[in-house]
mmCIF file of C-alpha atoms in Angstrom:
data_model
loop_
_atom_site.group_PDB
_atom_site.id
_atom_site.type_symbol
_atom_site.label_atom_id
_atom_site.label_comp_id
_atom_site.label_asym_id
_atom_site.label_seq_id
_atom_site.Cartn_x
_atom_site.Cartn_y
_atom_site.Cartn_z
ATOM 1 C CA MET A 1 9.893 38.995 25.123
ATOM 2 C CA PRO A 2 7.688 35.869 24.888
ATOM 3 C CA HIS A 3 9.283 32.616 25.874
ATOM 4 C CA ALA A 4 8.840 29.192 24.332
ATOM 5 C CA PRO A 5 6.663 26.803 26.313
ATOM 6 C CA ASP A 6 8.614 24.249 28.291
ATOM 7 C CA GLU A 7 8.082 20.488 28.041
ATOM 8 C CA GLY A 8 5.701 20.418 31.003
ATOM 9 C CA SER A 9 3.297 22.977 29.569
ATOM 10 C CA ARG A 10 3.296 21.264 26.173
ATOM 11 C CA ALA A 11 2.285 17.945 27.699
ATOM 12 C CA LYS A 12 -0.641 19.555 29.541
ATOM 13 C CA GLY A 13 -1.922 21.517 26.526
ATOM 14 C CA ALA A 14 -1.014 18.855 23.931
ATOM 15 C CA VAL A 15 -1.473 21.030 20.858
ATOM 16 C CA PRO A 16 -1.731 18.930 17.700
ATOM 17 C CA PRO A 17 0.783 19.756 14.942
ATOM 18 C CA SER A 18 -0.324 22.351 12.421
ATOM 19 C CA ALA A 19 -1.475 21.146 8.992
ATOM 20 C CA ASP A 20 1.680 22.373 7.307
ATOM 21 C CA THR A 21 4.138 20.301 9.364
ATOM 22 C CA PHE A 22 5.868 17.313 7.848
ATOM 23 C CA GLU A 23 4.436 14.955 10.481
ATOM 24 C CA SER A 24 0.861 16.073 9.897
ATOM 25 C CA GLN A 25 1.249 15.656 6.143
ATOM 26 C CA VAL A 26 2.569 12.109 6.662
ATOM 27 C CA LEU A 27 -0.255 11.419 9.120
ATOM 28 C CA SER A 28 -2.840 12.455 6.520
ATOM 29 C CA LEU A 29 -1.436 9.763 4.177
ATOM 30 C CA VAL A 30 -1.856 6.909 6.681
ATOM 31 C CA PRO A 31 -5.326 5.721 5.494
ATOM 32 C CA SER A 32 -4.124 5.429 1.886
ATOM 33 C CA LEU A 33 -0.859 3.855 2.993
ATOM 34 C CA ARG A 34 -2.720 1.327 5.156
ATOM 35 C CA ARG A 35 -4.932 0.305 2.233
ATOM 36 C CA TYR A 36 -1.917 0.002 -0.054
ATOM 37 C CA SER A 37 0.226 -1.896 2.470
ATOM 38 C CA ARG A 38 -2.517 -4.435 3.139
ATOM 39 C CA SER A 39 -3.004 -5.054 -0.561
ATOM 40 C CA LEU A 40 0.714 -5.560 -1.083
ATOM 41 C CA ALA A 41 1.218 -7.793 1.938
ATOM 42 C CA LYS A 42 -1.996 -9.800 1.403
ATOM 43 C CA SER A 43 -2.779 -9.713 5.127
ATOM 44 C CA ASP A 44 -3.810 -7.172 7.714
ATOM 45 C CA SER A 45 -1.023 -7.953 10.175
ATOM 46 C CA ASP A 46 1.777 -7.968 7.594
ATOM 47 C CA GLY A 47 0.272 -4.840 6.072
ATOM 48 C CA GLU A 48 0.353 -3.102 9.465
ATOM 49 C CA ASP A 49 3.999 -4.118 9.893
ATOM 50 C CA LEU A 50 4.792 -2.720 6.456
ATOM 51 C CA LEU A 51 2.926 0.493 7.270
ATOM 52 C CA GLN A 52 4.843 0.958 10.525
ATOM 53 C CA ASP A 53 8.183 0.293 8.841
ATOM 54 C CA CYS A 54 7.317 2.772 6.108
ATOM 55 C CA VAL A 55 6.251 5.563 8.459
ATOM 56 C CA GLU A 56 9.340 4.994 10.587
ATOM 57 C CA LYS A 57 11.611 5.165 7.548
ATOM 58 C CA VAL A 58 9.863 8.295 6.268
ATOM 59 C CA LEU A 59 10.285 10.065 9.603
ATOM 60 C CA VAL A 60 13.919 8.996 9.998
ATOM 61 C CA ARG A 61 14.795 10.040 6.438
ATOM 62 C CA ARG A 62 12.729 13.217 6.272
ATOM 63 C CA ASP A 63 15.856 15.195 5.375
ATOM 64 C CA GLN A 64 16.070 13.238 2.095
ATOM 65 C CA TRP A 65 12.689 14.510 0.896
ATOM 66 C CA ARG A 66 13.132 17.134 -1.798
ATOM 67 C CA GLY A 67 9.852 18.916 -1.023
ATOM 68 C CA VAL A 68 8.191 18.109 -4.349
ATOM 69 C CA ASN A 69 5.577 15.364 -3.919
ATOM 70 C CA LEU A 70 5.440 13.860 -0.434
ATOM 71 C CA ARG A 71 2.700 11.372 -1.346
ATOM 72 C CA ALA A 72 4.677 9.890 -4.245
ATOM 73 C CA TRP A 73 7.865 9.810 -2.161
ATOM 74 C CA VAL A 74 6.174 7.935 0.701
ATOM 75 C CA PHE A 75 4.436 5.444 -1.622
ATOM 76 C CA THR A 76 7.770 4.798 -3.350
ATOM 77 C CA ILE A 77 9.374 4.045 0.016
ATOM 78 C CA MET A 78 6.558 1.628 0.870
ATOM 79 C CA THR A 79 6.835 -0.105 -2.494
ATOM 80 C CA ASN A 80 10.587 -0.508 -2.085
ATOM 81 C CA LEU A 81 10.209 -1.812 1.480
ATOM 82 C CA TYR A 82 7.677 -4.357 0.241
ATOM 83 C CA ARG A 83 9.950 -5.445 -2.614
ATOM 84 C CA ASP A 84 12.914 -5.880 -0.256
ATOM 85 C CA ARG A 85 10.808 -7.840 2.233
ATOM 86 C CA HIS A 86 9.238 -9.977 -0.530
ATOM 87 C CA ARG A 87 12.686 -10.739 -1.955
ATOM 88 C CA ARG A 88 13.978 -11.839 1.474
ATOM 89 C CA VAL A 89 10.928 -14.020 2.170
ATOM 90 C CA SER A 90 11.059 -15.696 -1.242
ATOM 91 C CA GLN A 91 14.728 -16.568 -0.669
ATOM 92 C CA HIS A 92 13.970 -17.987 2.799
ATOM 93 C CA PRO A 93 10.377 -19.299 2.810
ATOM 94 C CA SER A 94 8.778 -20.286 6.108
ATOM 95 C CA VAL A 95 5.359 -21.126 7.509
ATOM 96 C CA GLU A 96 4.079 -19.496 10.682
ATOM 97 C CA LEU A 97 2.400 -21.943 13.030
ATOM 98 C CA ASP A 98 -0.064 -19.267 14.123
ATOM 99 C CA ASP A 99 -1.357 -19.107 10.550
ATOM 100 C CA THR A 100 -2.545 -22.719 10.714
ATOM 101 C CA LEU A 101 -4.433 -22.477 14.013
ATOM 102 C CA GLY A 102 -8.188 -22.086 13.967
ATOM 103 C CA LEU A 103 -8.695 -22.769 10.267
ATOM 104 C CA THR A 104 -12.372 -23.096 9.450
ATOM 105 C CA ALA A 105 -14.299 -23.800 6.294
ATOM 106 C CA GLU A 106 -15.554 -20.800 4.347
ATOM 107 C CA ASP A 107 -19.243 -20.027 4.884
ATOM 108 C CA ALA A 108 -20.922 -20.849 1.563
ATOM 109 C CA SER A 109 -24.164 -19.136 2.586
ATOM 110 C CA GLY A 110 -22.578 -15.648 2.519
ATOM 111 C CA ASP A 111 -22.970 -12.933 -0.064
ATOM 112 C CA PRO A 112 -21.155 -13.762 -3.336
ATOM 113 C CA LEU A 113 -19.780 -10.223 -3.378
ATOM 114 C CA GLU A 114 -18.094 -10.621 -0.022
ATOM 115 C CA LYS A 115 -14.752 -9.079 0.650
ATOM 116 C CA THR A 116 -12.848 -12.347 0.798
ATOM 117 C CA ARG A 117 -13.493 -13.251 -2.837
ATOM 118 C CA LEU A 118 -12.367 -9.876 -4.027
ATOM 119 C CA GLN A 119 -9.319 -10.193 -1.784
ATOM 120 C CA GLN A 120 -8.575 -13.630 -3.251
ATOM 121 C CA ALA A 121 -8.804 -12.286 -6.793
ATOM 122 C CA LEU A 122 -6.514 -9.409 -5.885
ATOM 123 C CA ASN A 123 -4.071 -11.747 -4.170
ATOM 124 C CA ALA A 124 -3.990 -13.982 -7.261
ATOM 125 C CA LEU A 125 -2.290 -11.158 -9.157
ATOM 126 C CA SER A 126 1.482 -11.067 -9.333
ATOM 127 C CA PRO A 127 3.045 -8.484 -7.004
ATOM 128 C CA ASP A 128 3.995 -6.258 -9.960
ATOM 129 C CA HIS A 129 0.473 -6.292 -11.388
ATOM 130 C CA ARG A 130 -1.163 -5.810 -7.981
ATOM 131 C CA THR A 131 1.118 -2.853 -7.209
ATOM 132 C CA VAL A 132 0.248 -1.053 -10.436
ATOM 133 C CA LEU A 133 -3.475 -1.809 -10.067
ATOM 134 C CA MET A 134 -3.564 -0.471 -6.501
ATOM 135 C CA LEU A 135 -1.612 2.686 -7.305
ATOM 136 C CA VAL A 136 -3.677 3.588 -10.376
ATOM 137 C CA VAL A 137 -7.177 2.349 -9.551
ATOM 138 C CA ILE A 138 -7.371 2.649 -5.768
ATOM 139 C CA GLU A 139 -4.891 5.428 -4.968
ATOM 140 C CA GLY A 140 -5.623 7.434 -8.121
ATOM 141 C CA TYR A 141 -2.099 8.005 -9.404
ATOM 142 C CA GLY A 142 -1.530 8.762 -13.068
ATOM 143 C CA TYR A 143 0.451 6.422 -15.283
ATOM 144 C CA GLN A 144 3.505 8.688 -15.333
ATOM 145 C CA ASP A 145 3.479 9.040 -11.531
ATOM 146 C CA VAL A 146 3.406 5.265 -11.120
ATOM 147 C CA ALA A 147 6.142 4.838 -13.721
ATOM 148 C CA ASP A 148 8.311 7.299 -11.809
ATOM 149 C CA MET A 149 7.582 5.675 -8.430
ATOM 150 C CA LEU A 150 8.359 2.165 -9.651
ATOM 151 C CA ALA A 151 11.205 3.225 -11.980
ATOM 152 C CA ILE A 152 9.650 1.483 -14.992
ATOM 153 C CA PRO A 153 8.562 2.768 -18.422
ATOM 154 C CA ILE A 154 5.040 4.169 -18.749
ATOM 155 C CA GLY A 155 4.219 1.493 -21.333
ATOM 156 C CA THR A 156 5.002 -1.176 -18.750
ATOM 157 C CA VAL A 157 2.616 0.500 -16.315
ATOM 158 C CA MET A 158 -0.119 0.498 -18.938
ATOM 159 C CA SER A 159 0.402 -3.129 -19.929
ATOM 160 C CA ARG A 160 0.567 -4.338 -16.310
ATOM 161 C CA LEU A 161 -2.605 -2.441 -15.505
ATOM 162 C CA SER A 162 -4.376 -3.897 -18.527
ATOM 163 C CA ARG A 163 -3.309 -7.439 -17.640
ATOM 164 C CA ALA A 164 -4.254 -6.951 -13.985
ATOM 165 C CA ARG A 165 -7.720 -5.707 -14.929
ATOM 166 C CA ARG A 166 -8.209 -8.579 -17.346
ATOM 167 C CA GLN A 167 -7.074 -11.181 -14.798
ATOM 168 C CA MET A 168 -9.273 -9.652 -12.089
ATOM 169 C CA ALA A 169 -12.268 -9.614 -14.437
ATOM 170 C CA THR A 170 -11.710 -13.266 -15.363
ATOM 171 C CA GLN A 171 -11.244 -14.313 -11.740
ATOM 172 C CA LEU A 172 -14.306 -12.417 -10.535
ATOM 173 C CA ALA A 173 -16.457 -13.686 -13.405
ATOM 174 C CA GLN A 174 -15.570 -17.242 -12.378
ATOM 175 C CA ASN A 175 -16.762 -16.425 -8.878
ATOM 176 C CA ASN A 176 -19.978 -14.852 -10.185
ATOM 177 C CA ILE A 177 -18.951 -11.340 -9.180
ATOM 178 C CA VAL A 178 -19.582 -8.227 -11.237
ATOM 179 C CA THR A 179 -16.555 -7.293 -13.314
ATOM 180 C CA LEU A 180 -14.451 -4.179 -12.720
ATOM 181 C CA ARG A 181 -15.190 -1.141 -14.832
ATOM 182 C CA ARG A 182 -12.797 1.590 -15.788
ATOM 183 C CA PRO A 183 -13.277 4.808 -13.829
ATOM 184 C CA LYS A 184 -14.465 7.763 -15.895
#
């Protein structure tokens, strides 16, 4: 009768989890989650913190997943974590001293399409509009999926997306950047 490998032999062989395990499915979502968390948090470091909190919560609460749509479930958790964190911060605002160190003027000689201007336009959106825009345009969710994740009517998703696109187009046009087009 074959025996299960002990802890010592597993550490030496270090076999990665198979593609059908819960952990590997969550791991495959990390690039999308990282992109989404950074857009919500408006900074790389806060986005990484949000990503870590989300993955931790997903792994701790794996028994609550119903087995239907892991991607939607995980994105919903991240959205809710962001909302809770944003609510706490807005009730108790503070300024980090580290954020003020090393401030330099923006290089005006750079490319007008540089990442920072797009980031600024995205950050100018309200959190609700930015969330819908990121989920639909960047992550590729359908309107109904986003409505379900955010627990809002589908019409609200559509109107927030429309307003977000319009505001982004206006902001980018002011900065002499090509406007966003609808994906086909």
